[in-house]
Coordinates of C-alpha atoms in Angstrom, one line a residue:
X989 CA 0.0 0.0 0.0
X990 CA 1.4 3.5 -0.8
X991 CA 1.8 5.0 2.6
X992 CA 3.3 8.2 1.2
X993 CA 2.3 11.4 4.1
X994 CA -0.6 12.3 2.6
X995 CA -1.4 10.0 -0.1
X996 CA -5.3 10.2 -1.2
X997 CA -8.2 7.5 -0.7
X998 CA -8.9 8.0 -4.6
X999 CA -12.8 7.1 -5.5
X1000 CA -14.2 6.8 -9.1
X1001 CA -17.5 8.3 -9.6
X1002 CA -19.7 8.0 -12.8
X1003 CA -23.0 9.4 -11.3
X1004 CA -24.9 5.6 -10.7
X1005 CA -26.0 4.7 -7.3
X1006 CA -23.2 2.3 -6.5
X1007 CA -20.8 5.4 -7.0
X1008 CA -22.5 7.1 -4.1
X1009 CA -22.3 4.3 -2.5
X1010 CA -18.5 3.7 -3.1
X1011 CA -18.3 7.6 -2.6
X1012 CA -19.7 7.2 1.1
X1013 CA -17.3 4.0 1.4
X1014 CA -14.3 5.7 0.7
X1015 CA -14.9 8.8 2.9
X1016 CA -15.4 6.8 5.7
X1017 CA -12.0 4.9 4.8
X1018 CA -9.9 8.3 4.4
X1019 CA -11.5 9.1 7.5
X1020 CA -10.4 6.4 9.6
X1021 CA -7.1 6.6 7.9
X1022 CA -7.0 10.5 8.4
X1023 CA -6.4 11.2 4.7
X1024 CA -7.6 13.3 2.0
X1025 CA -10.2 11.7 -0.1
X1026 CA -9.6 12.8 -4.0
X1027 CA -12.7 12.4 -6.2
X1028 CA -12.5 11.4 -10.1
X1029 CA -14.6 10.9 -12.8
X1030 CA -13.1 9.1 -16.4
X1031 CA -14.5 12.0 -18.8
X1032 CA -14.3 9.5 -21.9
X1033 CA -16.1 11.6 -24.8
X1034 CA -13.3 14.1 -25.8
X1035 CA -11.3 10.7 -26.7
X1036 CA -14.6 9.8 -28.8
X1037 CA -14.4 13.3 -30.6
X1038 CA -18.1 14.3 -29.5
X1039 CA -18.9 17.8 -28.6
X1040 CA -18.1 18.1 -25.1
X1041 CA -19.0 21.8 -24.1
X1042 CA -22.5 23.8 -24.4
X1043 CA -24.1 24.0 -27.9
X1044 CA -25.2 27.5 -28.7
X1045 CA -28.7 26.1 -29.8
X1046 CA -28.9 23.6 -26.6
X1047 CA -30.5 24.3 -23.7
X1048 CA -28.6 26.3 -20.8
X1049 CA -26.3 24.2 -18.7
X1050 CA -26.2 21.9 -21.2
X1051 CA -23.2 19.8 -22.3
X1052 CA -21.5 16.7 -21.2
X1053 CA -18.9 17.9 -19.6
X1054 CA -20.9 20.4 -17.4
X1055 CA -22.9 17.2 -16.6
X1056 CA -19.5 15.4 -15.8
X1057 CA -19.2 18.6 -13.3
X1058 CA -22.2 17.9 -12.0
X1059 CA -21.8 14.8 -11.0
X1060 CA -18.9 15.0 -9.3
X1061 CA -19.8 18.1 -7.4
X1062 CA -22.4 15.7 -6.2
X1063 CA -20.2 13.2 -5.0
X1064 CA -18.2 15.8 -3.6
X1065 CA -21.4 16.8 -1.4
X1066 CA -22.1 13.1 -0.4
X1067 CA -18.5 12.4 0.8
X1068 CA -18.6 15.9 3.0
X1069 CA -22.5 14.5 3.9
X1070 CA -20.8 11.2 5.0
X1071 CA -17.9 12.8 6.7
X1072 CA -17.8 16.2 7.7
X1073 CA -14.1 17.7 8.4
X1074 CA -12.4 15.4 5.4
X1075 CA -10.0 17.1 3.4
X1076 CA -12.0 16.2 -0.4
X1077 CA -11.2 17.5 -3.5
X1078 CA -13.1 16.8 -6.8
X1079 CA -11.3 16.1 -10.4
X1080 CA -12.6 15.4 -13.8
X1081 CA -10.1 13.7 -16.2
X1082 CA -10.2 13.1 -19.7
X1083 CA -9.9 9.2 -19.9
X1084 CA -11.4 5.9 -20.0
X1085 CA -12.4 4.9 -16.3
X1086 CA -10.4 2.3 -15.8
X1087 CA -7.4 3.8 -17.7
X1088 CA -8.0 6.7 -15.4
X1089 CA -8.4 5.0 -11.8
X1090 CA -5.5 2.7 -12.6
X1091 CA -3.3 6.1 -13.3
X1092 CA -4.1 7.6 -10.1
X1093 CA -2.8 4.3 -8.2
X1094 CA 0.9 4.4 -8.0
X1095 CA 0.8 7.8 -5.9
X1096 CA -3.0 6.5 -3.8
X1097 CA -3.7 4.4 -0.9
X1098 CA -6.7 3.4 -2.1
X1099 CA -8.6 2.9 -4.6
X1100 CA -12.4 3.1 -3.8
X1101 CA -15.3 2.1 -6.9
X1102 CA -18.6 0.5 -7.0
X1103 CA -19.5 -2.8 -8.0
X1104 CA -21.5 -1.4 -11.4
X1105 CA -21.3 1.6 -13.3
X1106 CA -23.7 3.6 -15.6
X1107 CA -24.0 1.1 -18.3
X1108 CA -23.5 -2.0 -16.8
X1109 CA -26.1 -5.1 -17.8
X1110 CA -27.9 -6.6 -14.8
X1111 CA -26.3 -9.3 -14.8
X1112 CA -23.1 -8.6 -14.7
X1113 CA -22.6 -8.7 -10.8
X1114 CA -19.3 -6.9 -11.1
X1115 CA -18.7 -4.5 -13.8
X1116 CA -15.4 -4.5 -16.2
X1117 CA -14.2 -1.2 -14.4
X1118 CA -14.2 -3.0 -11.0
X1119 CA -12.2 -6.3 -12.5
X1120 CA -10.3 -4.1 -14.6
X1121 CA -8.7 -1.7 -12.1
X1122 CA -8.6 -4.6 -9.5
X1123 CA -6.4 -6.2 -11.8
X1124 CA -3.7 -3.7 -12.2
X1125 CA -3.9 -1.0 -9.8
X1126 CA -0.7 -0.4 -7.9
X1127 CA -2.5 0.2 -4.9
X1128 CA -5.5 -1.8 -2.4
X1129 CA -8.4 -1.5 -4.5
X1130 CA -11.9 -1.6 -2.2
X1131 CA -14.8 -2.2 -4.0
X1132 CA -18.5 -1.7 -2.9
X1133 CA -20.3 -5.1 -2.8
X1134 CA -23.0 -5.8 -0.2
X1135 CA -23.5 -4.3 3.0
X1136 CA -20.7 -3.3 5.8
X1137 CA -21.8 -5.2 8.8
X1138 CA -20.7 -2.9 11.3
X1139 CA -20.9 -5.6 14.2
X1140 CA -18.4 -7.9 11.9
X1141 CA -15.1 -8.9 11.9
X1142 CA -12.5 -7.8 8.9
X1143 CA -12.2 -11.2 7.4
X1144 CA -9.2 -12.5 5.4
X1145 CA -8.8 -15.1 2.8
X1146 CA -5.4 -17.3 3.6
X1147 CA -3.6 -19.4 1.1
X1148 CA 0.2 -19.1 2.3
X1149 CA 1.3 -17.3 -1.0
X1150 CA 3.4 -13.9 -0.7
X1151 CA 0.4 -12.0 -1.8
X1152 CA -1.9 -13.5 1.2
X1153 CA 0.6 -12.6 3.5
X1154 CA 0.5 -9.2 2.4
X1155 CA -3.6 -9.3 2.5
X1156 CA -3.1 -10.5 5.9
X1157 CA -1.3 -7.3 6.9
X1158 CA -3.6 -5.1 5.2
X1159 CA -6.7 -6.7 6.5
X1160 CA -5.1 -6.6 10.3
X1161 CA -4.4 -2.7 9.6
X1162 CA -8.0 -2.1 8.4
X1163 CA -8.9 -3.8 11.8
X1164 CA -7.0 -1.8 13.7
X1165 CA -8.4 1.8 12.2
X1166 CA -12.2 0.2 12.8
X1167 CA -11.6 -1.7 16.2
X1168 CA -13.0 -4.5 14.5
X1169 CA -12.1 -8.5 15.1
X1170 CA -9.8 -9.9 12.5
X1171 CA -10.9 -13.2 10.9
X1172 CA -8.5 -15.2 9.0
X1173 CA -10.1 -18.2 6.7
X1174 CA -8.3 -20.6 5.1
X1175 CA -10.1 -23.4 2.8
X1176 CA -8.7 -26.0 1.5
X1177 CA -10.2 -29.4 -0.7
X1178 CA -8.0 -32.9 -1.1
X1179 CA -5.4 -32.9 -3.6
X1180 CA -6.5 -35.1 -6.5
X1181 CA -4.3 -36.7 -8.9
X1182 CA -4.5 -34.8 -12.3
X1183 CA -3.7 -37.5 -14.3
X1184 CA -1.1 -40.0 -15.7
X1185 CA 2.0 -39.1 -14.0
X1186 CA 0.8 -37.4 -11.3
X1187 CA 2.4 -39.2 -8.1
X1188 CA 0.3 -37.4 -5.7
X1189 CA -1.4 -39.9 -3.5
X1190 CA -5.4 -40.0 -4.6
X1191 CA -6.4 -40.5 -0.9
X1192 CA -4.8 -38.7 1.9
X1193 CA -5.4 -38.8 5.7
X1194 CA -7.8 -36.1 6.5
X1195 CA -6.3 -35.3 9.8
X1196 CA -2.9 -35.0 8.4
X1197 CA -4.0 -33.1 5.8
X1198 CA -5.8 -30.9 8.6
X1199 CA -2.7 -30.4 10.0
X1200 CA -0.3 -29.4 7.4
X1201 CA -3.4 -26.2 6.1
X1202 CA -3.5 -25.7 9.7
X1203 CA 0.3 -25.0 9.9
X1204 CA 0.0 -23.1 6.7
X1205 CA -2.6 -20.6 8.0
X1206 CA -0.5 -20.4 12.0
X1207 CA 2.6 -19.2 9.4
X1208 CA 0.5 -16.8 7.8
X1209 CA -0.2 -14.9 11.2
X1210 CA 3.1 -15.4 12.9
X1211 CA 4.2 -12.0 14.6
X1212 CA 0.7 -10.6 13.9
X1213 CA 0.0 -10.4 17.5
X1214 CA 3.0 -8.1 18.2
X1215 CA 2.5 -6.3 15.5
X1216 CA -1.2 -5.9 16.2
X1217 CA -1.8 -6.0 19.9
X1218 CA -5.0 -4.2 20.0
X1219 CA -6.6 -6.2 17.4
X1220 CA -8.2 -9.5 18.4
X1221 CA -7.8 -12.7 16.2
X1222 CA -9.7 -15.8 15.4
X1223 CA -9.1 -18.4 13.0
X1224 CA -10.8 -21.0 11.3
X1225 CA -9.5 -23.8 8.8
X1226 CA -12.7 -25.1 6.4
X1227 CA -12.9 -28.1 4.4
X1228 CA -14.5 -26.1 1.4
X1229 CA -13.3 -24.7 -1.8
X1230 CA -12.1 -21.0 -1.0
X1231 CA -14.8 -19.1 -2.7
X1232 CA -17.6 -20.5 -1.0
X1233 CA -16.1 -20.7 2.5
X1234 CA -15.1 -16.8 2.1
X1235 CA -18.4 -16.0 0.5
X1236 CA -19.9 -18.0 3.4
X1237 CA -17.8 -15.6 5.8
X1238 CA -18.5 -12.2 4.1
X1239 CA -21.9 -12.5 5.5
X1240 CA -21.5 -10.9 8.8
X1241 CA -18.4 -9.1 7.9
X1242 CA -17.5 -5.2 7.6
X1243 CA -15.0 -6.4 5.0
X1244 CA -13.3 -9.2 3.0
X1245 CA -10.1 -9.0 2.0
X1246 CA -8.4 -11.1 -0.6
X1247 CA -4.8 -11.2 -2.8
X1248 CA -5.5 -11.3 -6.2
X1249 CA -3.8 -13.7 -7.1
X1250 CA -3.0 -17.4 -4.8
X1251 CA -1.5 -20.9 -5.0
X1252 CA -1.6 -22.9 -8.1
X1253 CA -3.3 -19.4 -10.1
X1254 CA -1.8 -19.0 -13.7
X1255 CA 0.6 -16.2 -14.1
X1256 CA -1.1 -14.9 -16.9
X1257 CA -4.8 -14.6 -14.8
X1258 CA -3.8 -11.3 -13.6
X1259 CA -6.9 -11.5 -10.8
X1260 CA -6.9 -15.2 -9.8
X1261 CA -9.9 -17.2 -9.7
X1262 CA -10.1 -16.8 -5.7
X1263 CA -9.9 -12.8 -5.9
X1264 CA -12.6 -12.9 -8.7
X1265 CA -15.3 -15.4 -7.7
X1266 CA -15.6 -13.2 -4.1
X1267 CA -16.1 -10.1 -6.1
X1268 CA -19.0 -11.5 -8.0
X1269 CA -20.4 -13.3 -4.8
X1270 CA -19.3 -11.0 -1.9
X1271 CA -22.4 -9.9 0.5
X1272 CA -19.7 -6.9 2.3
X1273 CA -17.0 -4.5 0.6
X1274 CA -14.3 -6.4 -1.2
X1275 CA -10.4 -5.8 -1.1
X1276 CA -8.3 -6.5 -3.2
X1277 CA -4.1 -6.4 -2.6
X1278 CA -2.3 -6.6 -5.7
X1279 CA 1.3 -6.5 -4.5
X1280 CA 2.7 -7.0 -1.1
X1281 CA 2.3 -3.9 1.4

């Protein structure tokens, strides 16, 4: 996570519902992390060539870019609605909204959408901004699924890899700034063998088997503790494939938190199947840590 003095909660706003929603998201985030909250909207039509400004025939305060202005001033007013005192500045940039958002993340700490945009079909339950910029931000990318459950713990998803360890120490972070319970999961199935040549054994010994993910998640979380005193810590191992165990888990939780990429995932799937089956299924906020803290 970019911890640079000052660095902005950056949220992308295209005037739907789940952007206010995302907006109030985020300025509760920069306010817990006592940061400025920078507001942006992806103004794509000047790369489209389409008249952008006032026509002298239309209709005053017409023009798409005065309704671009619109919108973010009212995003601007939600955040300050949400969380009076933050520091919020409002920016309209000529750019696709994904191109945009993932340009802002090298210098953000956060980068802050909804779940679905203006334009998004029904039935896509996360829209190609949200996988997009989760995919290659440079920064923890929160996205606006569910409901927080403000009673809930931050939960975690644990697999072992370098990026789960850094989701471990973002999620313990994020549990520390809400005084919230931290919840790490892991889930694991029996290895199978995939075929000819494959010397794994078909049939292991489930209480070996416990043991060894057991060890894997008690690695994950060594030094936590010390590092974390004031945040509380439980732990649960689950005979389940990961996606349904965390999905099961985001439930009661304020937020999930995930690596984007685990074990075993393909280089080239730049969000791992893990990361994206919880941002379609996900009943809290979603984040998602790219590269190590």
């Amino acid at each position: 996570m970019n911890s640079a003095n000052g660095a902005a909660v950056v949220v992308g706003v295209d005037g739907s519902e789940p952007a206010l929603r995302a907006v109030r998201l985020a300025a509760a985030e920069a306010a817990r992390r006592h940061r400025p909250l920078r507001v942006v909207h992806g103004f794509i039509w000047p790369l489209l060539h389409v008249p952008v400004n006032q026509l002298a025939e239309g209709p005053p305060g017409g023009g798409l870019r005065r309704q671009a202005q619109e919108l973010v001033a009212e995003a601007v007013a939600a955040a300050e609605a949400a969380a009076p005192g933050l520091r919020i500045s409002g920016e309209i940039i000529d750019g696709e909204a994904s191109a945009v958002l993932i340009g802002e993340s090298p210098t953000a700490t956060m980068i802050v959408l909804g779940d679905r945009g203006l334009g998004g079909f029904a039935a896509l339950v996360v829209g190609s901004v949200a996988i997009q910029v989760a995919s290659y931000a440079d920064c923890p990318v929160l996205v606006g699924r569910g409901e927080e459950h403000a009673a809930g713990p931050v939960v975690v998803g644990v697999d072992g890899s370098a990026l789960s360890r850094a989701a471990v120490e973002f999620a313990a972070e994020e549990a520390a700034v809400r005084g919230a319970r931290l919840h790490a999961v892991h889930a694991y199935t029996h290895p199978a063998s995939g075929g000819p040549g494959d010397m794994q054994p078909l049939v292991y010994e489930e209480n070996q088997l416990r043991g060894e993910e057991e060890r894997v998640l008690a690695e994950s979380l060594t030094g936590l503790t010390e590092r974390y005193p004031e945040v509380p810590v439980t732990r649960a191992v689950v005979h389940a494939r990961p996606v349904a165990a965390l999905t099961e888990a985001s439930r009661e939780a304020q937020l999930l938190v995930v690596g984007s990429q685990g074990r075993g995932e393909l280089r080239e799937l730049l969000l791992g199947s893990v990361s994206h089956g919880v941002l379609h299924r996900a009943a809290c906020p979603v984040a998602v840590i790219r590269s190590p803290a």
